[in-house]
Amino acid sequence: MNKKLQPPDNFITTIENKLDINLSDFADYTIESNLKPKTYPSHIEVRLVTNKARAGYTDSYYADDYLKDLPVVLVEADKEYKGKYMAFEIDGDSMEPYYYSGDIVIGREIKRDLWQYKLHYKDYDFIIAHGTKGIMLKEITNHNVETGEIVCHSLNTDGKYKDFTLNLHEVSFLYNVVEHRTSGRTKRINR
């Protein structure tokens, strides 16, 4: 046991008695592992839309001049990935405790012609750019393919964020979140 964090003797005795074991039997126990860290042969460069750059992104989405000035995030890749990827900086607290302001999410674009089919909303969270509401990260809880409506849900449970409906005809682009980069916090928990 670690000498710095030595629990009281009565605690150890209680554990040993309850589990009918002697903890000193495990003092020299080591775990051998054949696991090796995964190595990635390459990486892809993904443009990062920061909170500061957000305002012009929806209007300049396909403008090469706009995109070339955005910072780059490197994503390790073990194969050649298809599709268009973009990274976004989180702003606000509507998705806490899973996403915090300042976190980075990397999304894969869902092409507009695929929006007519049921979105895989049970597998992903989404980055949505709406014509008037701006760019947002939301969980989609329902998608009506006949009307094009999606129900957007905030994960924050403090009561100030209500579910709302958007029509995909008013959406400029849609990404599903494929990677979440946090700053010293754990990854997404299954919900």
XYZ file of N, CA, C and O in Angstrom:
764
model
N 0.829 -1.184 0.000
C 0.000 0.000 0.000
C 0.871 1.244 0.000
O 1.957 1.245 0.543
N 0.358 2.291 -0.539
C 1.069 3.558 -0.599
C 1.186 4.148 0.800
O 0.207 4.341 1.498
N 2.407 4.420 1.225
C 2.646 4.941 2.576
C 2.024 6.320 2.777
O 1.648 6.677 3.872
N 1.898 7.106 1.713
C 1.336 8.448 1.838
C -0.166 8.422 2.109
O -0.691 9.301 2.750
N -0.836 7.421 1.595
C -2.283 7.349 1.729
C -2.683 6.111 2.531
O -3.589 5.384 2.153
N -2.011 5.836 3.599
C -2.256 4.658 4.419
C -3.590 4.803 5.164
O -3.746 5.695 5.988
N -4.558 3.910 4.895
C -5.820 3.983 5.637
C -5.624 3.482 7.068
O -4.680 2.748 7.348
N -6.521 3.837 7.977
C -6.401 3.362 9.357
C -6.477 1.836 9.424
O -7.139 1.200 8.601
N -5.795 1.239 10.416
C -5.763 -0.215 10.554
C -7.155 -0.811 10.706
O -7.435 -1.884 10.169
N -8.039 -0.139 11.423
C -9.379 -0.689 11.617
C -10.157 -0.757 10.292
O -10.988 -1.636 10.091
N -9.872 0.144 9.369
C -10.500 0.126 8.049
C -10.037 -1.104 7.271
O -10.834 -1.836 6.685
N -8.716 -1.342 7.276
C -8.156 -2.502 6.567
C -8.699 -3.784 7.174
O -9.098 -4.707 6.460
N -8.742 -3.859 8.482
C -9.255 -5.053 9.160
C -10.714 -5.298 8.795
O -11.121 -6.436 8.532
N -11.500 -4.240 8.756
C -12.912 -4.369 8.386
C -13.058 -4.914 6.974
O -13.862 -5.827 6.737
N -12.276 -4.398 6.050
C -12.319 -4.876 4.655
C -11.920 -6.345 4.592
O -12.581 -7.152 3.931
N -10.835 -6.682 5.252
C -10.361 -8.071 5.229
C -11.410 -9.017 5.814
O -11.642 -10.096 5.265
N -12.048 -8.611 6.885
C -13.057 -9.468 7.515
C -14.301 -9.613 6.647
O -14.842 -10.698 6.503
N -14.758 -8.502 6.059
C -15.970 -8.546 5.225
C -15.763 -9.396 3.971
O -16.661 -10.109 3.540
N -14.567 -9.272 3.373
C -14.288 -9.998 2.134
C -13.596 -11.339 2.369
O -13.331 -12.067 1.415
N -13.277 -11.629 3.623
C -12.585 -12.862 3.991
C -11.287 -13.036 3.187
O -11.052 -14.069 2.553
N -10.480 -11.972 3.190
C -9.189 -11.997 2.504
C -8.135 -11.368 3.395
O -8.454 -10.735 4.401
N -6.888 -11.545 2.987
C -5.762 -10.898 3.651
C -5.098 -9.997 2.607
O -4.517 -10.502 1.643
N -5.212 -8.700 2.763
C -4.696 -7.766 1.754
C -3.185 -7.870 1.562
O -2.678 -7.562 0.488
N -2.468 -8.330 2.569
C -1.020 -8.456 2.407
C -0.660 -9.522 1.373
O 0.445 -9.524 0.826
N -1.600 -10.441 1.073
C -1.359 -11.446 0.024
C -1.221 -10.795 -1.352
O -0.676 -11.376 -2.277
N -1.729 -9.572 -1.493
C -1.714 -8.893 -2.785
C -0.600 -7.849 -2.902
O -0.501 -7.152 -3.897
N 0.248 -7.763 -1.916
C 1.266 -6.714 -1.881
C 2.244 -6.817 -3.042
O 2.676 -5.805 -3.589
N 2.616 -8.003 -3.458
C 3.589 -8.183 -4.540
C 2.932 -8.547 -5.868
O 3.596 -8.962 -6.804
N 1.630 -8.392 -5.947
C 0.898 -8.766 -7.147
C 1.096 -7.725 -8.243
O 0.919 -6.540 -8.026
N 1.484 -8.169 -9.421
C 1.624 -7.272 -10.565
C 0.767 -7.795 -11.706
O 0.581 -9.003 -11.858
N 0.281 -6.898 -12.472
C -0.551 -7.260 -13.615
C 0.302 -7.171 -14.867
O 0.903 -6.139 -15.148
N 0.346 -8.273 -15.606
C 1.076 -8.266 -16.868
C 0.075 -8.025 -17.986
O -1.031 -8.548 -17.966
N 0.479 -7.251 -18.931
C -0.421 -6.921 -20.020
C 0.319 -6.957 -21.341
O 1.459 -6.529 -21.439
N -0.347 -7.486 -22.325
C 0.198 -7.486 -23.681
C -0.369 -6.336 -24.499
O -0.161 -6.268 -25.704
N -1.114 -5.452 -23.838
C -1.703 -4.315 -24.539
C -0.616 -3.336 -24.947
O 0.284 -3.030 -24.172
N -0.727 -2.861 -26.156
C 0.216 -1.861 -26.652
C -0.577 -0.622 -27.026
O -1.712 -0.726 -27.491
N 0.001 0.542 -26.823
C -0.731 1.751 -27.226
C -0.955 1.758 -28.735
O -0.102 1.310 -29.501
N -2.128 2.244 -29.124
C -2.444 2.316 -30.543
C -1.630 3.426 -31.183
O -1.518 4.516 -30.639
N -1.045 3.115 -32.307
C -0.299 4.127 -33.042
C -1.082 4.473 -34.302
O -1.766 3.627 -34.876
N -0.975 5.707 -34.697
C -1.698 6.185 -35.866
C -0.681 6.564 -36.941
O 0.227 7.344 -36.688
N -0.857 6.010 -38.129
C 0.116 6.277 -39.191
C 0.037 7.684 -39.774
O 0.981 8.143 -40.390
N -1.090 8.348 -39.580
C -1.217 9.685 -40.166
C -2.212 10.510 -39.361
O -2.707 10.073 -38.334
N -2.490 11.675 -39.873
C -3.469 12.552 -39.251
C -4.181 13.348 -40.340
O -3.714 13.409 -41.468
N -5.316 13.898 -39.962
C -6.004 14.788 -40.889
C -6.086 16.165 -40.239
O -6.131 16.275 -39.017
N -6.051 17.178 -41.065
C -6.169 18.551 -40.583
C -7.629 18.963 -40.662
O -8.267 18.828 -41.699
N -8.144 19.447 -39.549
C -9.544 19.857 -39.466
C -9.573 21.323 -39.056
O -8.907 21.717 -38.096
N -10.305 22.131 -39.780
C -10.434 23.556 -39.454
C -11.294 23.724 -38.201
O -12.294 23.031 -38.025
N -10.900 24.658 -37.355
C -11.584 24.915 -36.089
C -12.340 26.237 -36.150
O -11.741 27.289 -36.360
N -13.642 26.163 -35.957
C -14.471 27.362 -35.874
C -14.511 27.759 -34.395
O -15.146 27.096 -33.582
N -13.780 28.811 -34.057
C -13.740 29.278 -32.666
C -14.977 30.107 -32.378
O -15.717 30.498 -33.294
N -15.202 30.405 -31.111
C -16.352 31.241 -30.744
C -16.266 32.607 -31.412
O -17.272 33.178 -31.819
N -15.056 33.106 -31.551
C -14.855 34.416 -32.183
C -15.199 34.370 -33.676
O -15.757 35.310 -34.231
N -14.890 33.244 -34.325
C -15.104 33.126 -35.773
C -16.513 32.678 -36.124
O -16.889 32.677 -37.290
N -17.296 32.302 -35.145
C -18.623 31.741 -35.366
C -19.573 32.633 -36.152
O -20.345 32.157 -36.967
N -19.550 33.900 -35.879
C -20.521 34.821 -36.481
C -20.517 34.756 -37.995
O -21.567 34.739 -38.623
N -19.359 34.700 -38.609
C -19.298 34.699 -40.067
C -19.331 33.324 -40.683
O -19.417 33.192 -41.896
N -19.287 32.278 -39.885
C -19.153 30.938 -40.445
C -20.379 30.499 -41.223
O -20.258 29.947 -42.315
N -21.558 30.722 -40.711
C -22.763 30.259 -41.393
C -22.887 30.876 -42.775
O -23.210 30.197 -43.739
N -22.577 32.147 -42.901
C -22.676 32.819 -44.196
C -21.526 32.454 -45.124
O -21.691 32.435 -46.336
N -20.348 32.181 -44.556
C -19.150 31.943 -45.372
C -18.748 30.476 -45.397
O -17.607 30.147 -45.670
N -19.684 29.600 -45.124
C -19.414 28.189 -44.929
C -18.538 27.574 -46.014
O -17.577 26.880 -45.717
N -18.829 27.827 -47.261
C -18.075 27.203 -48.338
C -17.005 28.123 -48.932
O -16.378 27.782 -49.919
N -16.806 29.271 -48.353
C -15.833 30.222 -48.895
C -14.426 29.800 -48.496
O -14.070 29.778 -47.324
N -13.611 29.457 -49.472
C -12.235 29.018 -49.203
C -11.432 30.090 -48.478
O -10.601 29.778 -47.631
N -11.673 31.368 -48.831
C -10.946 32.448 -48.163
C -11.236 32.461 -46.667
O -10.355 32.702 -45.854
N -12.473 32.202 -46.309
C -12.839 32.181 -44.889
C -12.207 30.965 -44.193
O -11.617 31.084 -43.126
N -12.320 29.806 -44.813
C -11.826 28.574 -44.203
C -10.311 28.572 -44.027
O -9.799 28.079 -43.024
N -9.581 29.141 -44.976
C -8.119 29.094 -44.885
C -7.572 29.906 -43.723
O -6.475 29.656 -43.250
N -8.342 30.856 -43.224
C -7.897 31.679 -42.106
C -8.225 31.077 -40.739
O -7.791 31.590 -39.712
N -8.979 29.972 -40.723
C -9.328 29.341 -39.457
C -8.160 28.509 -38.929
O -7.383 27.947 -39.707
N -8.013 28.402 -37.603
C -6.961 27.546 -37.047
C -7.220 26.079 -37.394
O -8.330 25.705 -37.781
N -6.194 25.248 -37.227
C -6.268 23.833 -37.586
C -6.122 22.974 -36.336
O -5.303 23.257 -35.469
N -6.916 21.908 -36.271
C -6.802 20.884 -35.238
C -6.357 19.609 -35.955
O -6.900 19.279 -37.002
N -5.367 18.911 -35.389
C -4.917 17.650 -35.980
C -5.671 16.497 -35.334
O -5.772 16.412 -34.112
N -6.186 15.605 -36.163
C -6.902 14.424 -35.688
C -6.128 13.211 -36.166
O -5.886 13.055 -37.365
N -5.724 12.361 -35.220
C -4.987 11.155 -35.582
C -5.899 10.239 -36.376
O -7.081 10.096 -36.057
N -5.342 9.620 -37.403
C -6.147 8.783 -38.286
C -5.448 7.454 -38.530
O -4.265 7.424 -38.853
N -6.198 6.376 -38.363
C -5.637 5.061 -38.632
C -6.031 4.552 -40.019
O -5.660 3.473 -40.417
N -6.800 5.357 -40.753
C -7.187 5.040 -42.121
C -7.545 6.339 -42.827
O -7.583 7.396 -42.205
N -7.817 6.250 -44.102
C -8.231 7.443 -44.846
C -9.726 7.655 -44.623
O -10.544 6.790 -44.926
N -10.062 8.787 -44.048
C -11.464 9.076 -43.761
C -12.095 9.842 -44.908
O -11.500 10.734 -45.473
N -13.320 9.472 -45.211
C -14.088 10.140 -46.261
C -14.958 11.217 -45.613
O -15.287 11.157 -44.449
N -15.322 12.189 -46.387
C -16.235 13.200 -45.893
C -15.530 14.485 -45.501
O -14.317 14.620 -45.584
N -16.338 15.426 -45.070
C -15.846 16.739 -44.671
C -15.955 16.859 -43.158
O -17.024 16.605 -42.589
N -14.858 17.246 -42.532
C -14.806 17.367 -41.074
C -14.548 18.816 -40.689
O -13.832 19.539 -41.383
N -15.124 19.205 -39.568
C -14.927 20.547 -39.040
C -14.953 20.449 -37.525
O -15.662 19.617 -36.961
N -14.150 21.290 -36.866
C -14.123 21.328 -35.402
C -14.785 22.623 -34.939
O -14.685 23.657 -35.607
N -15.431 22.560 -33.788
C -16.140 23.708 -33.239
C -15.817 23.847 -31.765
O -15.773 22.852 -31.033
N -15.629 25.087 -31.339
C -15.419 25.372 -29.925
C -16.787 25.556 -29.267
O -17.644 26.266 -29.786
N -16.990 24.894 -28.132
C -18.259 24.970 -27.413
C -18.366 26.310 -26.700
O -17.404 26.800 -26.122
N -19.558 26.868 -26.748
C -19.841 28.124 -26.057
C -21.122 27.936 -25.255
O -22.109 27.423 -25.777
N -21.120 28.313 -23.998
C -22.323 28.231 -23.179
C -22.381 26.961 -22.344
O -21.514 26.102 -22.422
N -23.475 26.861 -21.557
C -23.605 25.752 -20.618
C -24.815 24.860 -20.892
O -25.162 24.016 -20.080
N -25.442 24.985 -22.051
C -26.668 24.228 -22.313
C -26.434 22.727 -22.420
O -27.378 21.948 -22.264
N -25.198 22.296 -22.652
C -24.930 20.866 -22.807
C -24.113 20.293 -21.640
O -23.645 19.159 -21.702
N -23.934 21.099 -20.580
C -23.251 20.568 -19.393
C -24.149 19.525 -18.746
O -25.374 19.635 -18.828
N -23.636 18.506 -18.119
C -22.243 18.274 -17.734
C -21.437 17.439 -18.726
O -20.380 16.916 -18.385
N -21.919 17.282 -19.944
C -21.203 16.459 -20.926
C -20.264 17.267 -21.800
O -19.223 16.778 -22.208
N -20.650 18.492 -22.107
C -19.827 19.401 -22.902
C -19.760 20.732 -22.157
O -20.788 21.249 -21.744
N -18.547 21.274 -22.038
C -18.355 22.536 -21.323
C -17.850 23.610 -22.274
O -17.208 23.302 -23.291
N -18.116 24.839 -21.928
C -17.620 25.969 -22.709
C -16.106 25.846 -22.850
O -15.407 25.611 -21.873
N -15.614 25.974 -24.062
C -14.186 25.838 -24.329
C -13.784 24.467 -24.851
O -12.718 24.310 -25.435
N -14.620 23.447 -24.653
C -14.342 22.127 -25.220
C -14.354 22.230 -26.743
O -14.962 23.137 -27.314
N -13.729 21.264 -27.389
C -13.714 21.196 -28.849
C -14.438 19.926 -29.279
O -14.174 18.848 -28.749
N -15.367 20.065 -30.220
C -16.004 18.885 -30.812
C -15.644 18.845 -32.291
O -15.564 19.872 -32.954
N -15.398 17.641 -32.766
C -15.081 17.446 -34.176
C -16.264 16.730 -34.802
O -16.739 15.717 -34.281
N -16.761 17.301 -35.881
C -17.948 16.759 -36.517
C -17.705 16.352 -37.956
O -16.850 16.905 -38.645
N -18.460 15.353 -38.381
C -18.448 14.905 -39.777
C -19.734 15.412 -40.420
O -20.828 15.224 -39.885
N -19.594 16.077 -41.550
C -20.751 16.668 -42.220
C -21.726 15.595 -42.688
O -21.324 14.553 -43.211
N -22.993 15.886 -42.477
C -24.059 15.056 -43.036
C -24.577 15.806 -44.254
O -25.110 16.919 -44.127
N -24.386 15.237 -45.408
C -24.783 15.913 -46.642
C -26.295 16.142 -46.666
O -27.078 15.321 -46.188
N -26.668 17.263 -47.227
C -28.072 17.694 -47.239
C -28.999 16.651 -47.872
O -30.122 16.449 -47.404
N -28.553 15.954 -48.897
C -29.429 14.977 -49.546
C -29.738 13.780 -48.640
O -30.680 13.036 -48.887
N -28.971 13.607 -47.554
C -29.232 12.520 -46.606
C -30.212 12.929 -45.513
O -30.684 12.084 -44.754
N -30.528 14.209 -45.417
C -31.440 14.685 -44.369
C -32.864 14.180 -44.568
O -33.675 14.211 -43.654
N -33.171 13.732 -45.792
C -34.515 13.229 -46.065
C -34.738 11.850 -45.440
O -35.869 11.382 -45.348
N -33.646 11.208 -45.004
C -33.734 9.917 -44.335
C -33.577 10.117 -42.831
O -33.082 11.135 -42.378
N -33.968 9.139 -42.068
C -33.895 9.228 -40.604
C -32.440 9.424 -40.167
O -31.557 8.666 -40.540
N -32.205 10.482 -39.385
C -30.873 10.740 -38.842
C -30.550 9.714 -37.761
O -31.448 9.234 -37.070
N -29.289 9.406 -37.585
C -28.854 8.466 -36.544
C -28.733 9.209 -35.219
O -27.670 9.290 -34.622
N -29.825 9.767 -34.765
C -29.778 10.653 -33.600
C -29.578 9.915 -32.281
O -29.242 10.539 -31.284
N -29.753 8.607 -32.252
C -29.493 7.872 -31.015
C -28.008 7.563 -30.844
O -27.577 7.179 -29.760
N -27.234 7.738 -31.905
C -25.806 7.418 -31.869
C -24.909 8.640 -31.709
O -23.748 8.493 -31.333
N -25.403 9.822 -32.055
C -24.556 11.015 -32.104
C -25.257 12.226 -31.507
O -26.484 12.309 -31.514
N -24.447 13.177 -31.071
C -24.925 14.531 -30.834
C -24.627 15.316 -32.107
O -23.819 14.886 -32.940
N -25.257 16.482 -32.277
C -25.175 17.191 -33.561
C -24.772 18.649 -33.402
O -25.161 19.313 -32.448
N -24.016 19.116 -34.374
C -23.704 20.537 -34.518
C -24.635 21.020 -35.623
O -24.630 20.488 -36.741
N -25.446 22.009 -35.290
C -26.478 22.497 -36.198
C -26.239 23.980 -36.434
O -26.058 24.739 -35.490
N -26.249 24.386 -37.698
C -26.185 25.815 -38.018
C -27.537 26.218 -38.581
O -27.938 25.774 -39.648
N -28.229 27.038 -37.824
C -29.564 27.496 -38.208
C -29.452 28.913 -38.747
O -28.645 29.702 -38.266
N -30.270 29.237 -39.717
C -30.216 30.551 -40.352
C -30.338 31.724 -39.400
O -29.647 32.725 -39.550
N -31.200 31.637 -38.386
C -31.383 32.755 -37.461
C -30.901 32.462 -36.046
O -30.578 33.377 -35.309
N -30.845 31.203 -35.649
C -30.449 30.855 -34.282
C -28.943 30.617 -34.132
O -28.453 30.449 -33.029
N -28.228 30.561 -35.254
C -26.777 30.392 -35.206
C -26.342 28.943 -35.076
O -27.098 28.022 -35.328
N -25.081 28.772 -34.655
C -24.484 27.439 -34.523
C -24.721 26.936 -33.104
O -24.499 27.654 -32.135
N -25.159 25.685 -33.015
C -25.436 25.109 -31.696
C -25.083 23.626 -31.676
O -25.089 22.971 -32.720
N -24.774 23.144 -30.493
C -24.553 21.719 -30.262
C -25.764 21.211 -29.492
O -26.101 21.759 -28.437
N -26.425 20.179 -30.015
C -27.633 19.656 -29.372
C -27.720 18.149 -29.545
O -27.135 17.567 -30.449
N -28.509 17.571 -28.668
C -28.927 16.187 -28.832
C -30.245 16.247 -29.589
O -31.134 17.022 -29.223
N -30.376 15.458 -30.637
C -31.639 15.385 -31.370
C -32.396 14.190 -30.812
O -31.853 13.083 -30.739
N -33.638 14.421 -30.389
C -34.423 13.353 -29.775
C -35.504 12.801 -30.698
O -36.084 11.762 -30.407
N -35.765 13.510 -31.807
C -36.752 13.020 -32.757
C -36.504 13.677 -34.113
O -36.053 14.814 -34.174
N -36.796 12.935 -35.179
C -36.666 13.455 -36.539
C -37.861 12.969 -37.344
O -38.024 11.778 -37.578
N -38.698 13.908 -37.745
C -39.843 13.596 -38.589
C -39.407 13.793 -40.038
O -39.251 14.925 -40.498
N -39.196 12.699 -40.746
C -38.683 12.802 -42.119
C -39.720 13.383 -43.078
O -39.352 13.961 -44.099
N -40.994 13.267 -42.761
C -42.035 13.814 -43.638
C -42.063 15.331 -43.608
O -42.207 15.977 -44.642
N -41.927 15.916 -42.416
C -41.988 17.379 -42.294
C -40.608 18.024 -42.265
O -40.491 19.235 -42.414
N -39.558 17.219 -42.037
C -38.210 17.757 -41.932
C -37.921 18.386 -40.577
O -36.944 19.111 -40.418
N -38.754 18.117 -39.589
C -38.572 18.710 -38.271
C -37.730 17.814 -37.368
O -37.874 16.591 -37.385
N -36.855 18.469 -36.592
C -36.066 17.766 -35.581
C -36.352 18.410 -34.227
O -36.593 19.615 -34.143
N -36.355 17.598 -33.191
C -36.521 18.099 -31.831
C -35.136 18.151 -31.205
O -34.421 17.146 -31.161
N -34.744 19.340 -30.736
C -33.421 19.568 -30.166
C -33.523 19.626 -28.648
O -34.423 20.269 -28.105
N -32.580 18.972 -28.004
C -32.603 18.847 -26.548
C -31.263 19.281 -25.967
O -30.206 18.908 -26.476
N -31.305 20.074 -24.904
C -30.112 20.457 -24.152
C -29.933 19.470 -23.014
O -30.907 19.041 -22.395
N -28.696 19.117 -22.703
C -28.432 18.128 -21.667
C -28.400 18.723 -20.267
O -28.494 18.000 -19.283
N -28.280 20.041 -20.158
C -28.257 20.706 -18.866
C -29.631 20.540 -18.208
O -30.650 20.838 -18.812
N -29.622 20.079 -16.964
C -30.883 19.763 -16.288
C -31.346 20.842 -15.312
O -32.234 20.594 -14.500
N -30.776 22.033 -15.385
C -31.157 23.068 -14.415
C -32.503 23.727 -14.732
O -32.966 24.582 -13.984
N -33.142 23.356 -15.821
C -34.480 23.837 -16.116
C -34.569 25.067 -16.997
O -35.654 25.441 -17.427
N -33.457 25.718 -17.297
C -33.569 26.940 -18.103
C -33.521 26.680 -19.611
O -33.755 27.591 -20.388
N -33.262 25.440 -20.022
C -33.214 25.115 -21.451
C -34.324 24.127 -21.780
O -34.333 22.998 -21.316
N -35.251 24.556 -22.581
C -36.386 23.724 -22.989
C -36.104 23.118 -24.365
O -35.377 23.696 -25.177
N -36.689 21.966 -24.617
C -36.600 21.365 -25.948
C -37.287 22.283 -26.952
O -38.231 22.998 -26.614
N -36.796 22.266 -28.187
C -37.410 23.075 -29.232
C -37.313 22.341 -30.560
O -36.512 21.420 -30.727
N -38.144 22.756 -31.493
C -38.210 22.109 -32.802
C -37.631 23.042 -33.867
O -37.896 24.239 -33.860
N -36.831 22.459 -34.744
C -36.296 23.179 -35.906
C -36.708 22.435 -37.166
O -36.826 21.212 -37.161
N -36.884 23.179 -38.230
C -37.125 22.560 -39.517
C -35.810 22.526 -40.272
O -35.106 23.534 -40.350
N -35.472 21.391 -40.842
C -34.197 21.238 -41.542
C -34.098 22.138 -42.774
O -33.001 22.416 -43.243
N -35.227 22.645 -43.268
C -35.190 23.586 -44.402
C -34.548 24.909 -43.988
O -34.078 25.668 -44.833
N -34.524 25.202 -42.694
C -33.935 26.435 -42.175
C -32.492 26.239 -41.706
O -31.865 27.172 -41.225
N -31.979 25.017 -41.842
C -30.639 24.678 -41.359
C -29.646 24.791 -42.511
O -29.895 24.297 -43.613
N -28.518 25.453 -42.242
C -27.490 25.629 -43.271
C -26.612 24.394 -43.407
O -26.249 23.992 -44.497
N -26.216 23.815 -42.268
C -25.420 22.590 -42.297
C -25.653 21.800 -41.029
O -26.168 22.305 -40.040
N -25.262 20.535 -41.093
C -25.473 19.607 -39.999
C -24.265 18.673 -39.914
O -23.834 18.127 -40.933
N -23.710 18.555 -38.711
C -22.582 17.655 -38.465
C -22.946 16.735 -37.313
O -23.604 17.163 -36.365
N -22.484 15.465 -37.384
C -22.606 14.648 -36.185
C -21.249 14.642 -35.486
O -20.202 14.667 -36.119
N -21.284 14.651 -34.156
C -20.063 14.737 -33.361
C -19.385 13.374 -33.357
O -19.984 12.376 -32.932
N -18.139 13.333 -33.834
C -17.386 12.076 -33.867
C -16.240 12.062 -32.854
O -15.688 11.011 -32.563
N -15.884 13.232 -32.338
C -14.843 13.295 -31.320
C -15.097 14.495 -30.417
O -15.511 15.552 -30.885
N -14.823 14.306 -29.147
C -15.006 15.363 -28.148
C -13.695 15.514 -27.402
O -13.213 14.568 -26.800
N -13.130 16.688 -27.456
C -11.876 16.969 -26.756
C -12.161 17.856 -25.562
O -12.677 18.950 -25.703
N -11.822 17.334 -24.407
C -12.067 18.067 -23.177
C -10.748 18.545 -22.595
O -9.679 18.083 -22.984
N -10.857 19.405 -21.661
C -9.681 19.918 -20.979
C -9.675 19.380 -19.555
O -10.231 20.005 -18.654
N -9.106 18.194 -19.358
C -8.976 17.621 -18.027
C -10.225 16.991 -17.473
O -10.314 16.717 -16.291
N -11.241 16.712 -18.310
C -12.453 16.062 -17.836
C -12.652 14.750 -18.584
O -12.026 14.486 -19.583
N -13.573 13.949 -18.111
C -13.830 12.659 -18.710
C -14.595 12.804 -20.015
O -15.189 13.836 -20.294
N -14.598 11.740 -20.789
C -15.321 11.707 -22.067
C -16.820 11.512 -21.834
O -17.276 11.349 -20.728
N -17.571 11.456 -22.928
C -19.022 11.315 -22.862
C -19.401 10.044 -22.097
O -18.826 8.997 -22.284
N -20.381 10.175 -21.255
C -20.914 9.074 -20.483
C -22.143 8.571 -21.232
O -22.886 9.348 -21.824
N -22.362 7.266 -21.225
C -23.578 6.745 -21.876
C -24.798 7.284 -21.161
O -24.892 7.222 -19.953
N -25.726 7.832 -21.923
C -26.945 8.344 -21.311
C -28.129 7.645 -21.914
O -28.097 7.030 -22.883
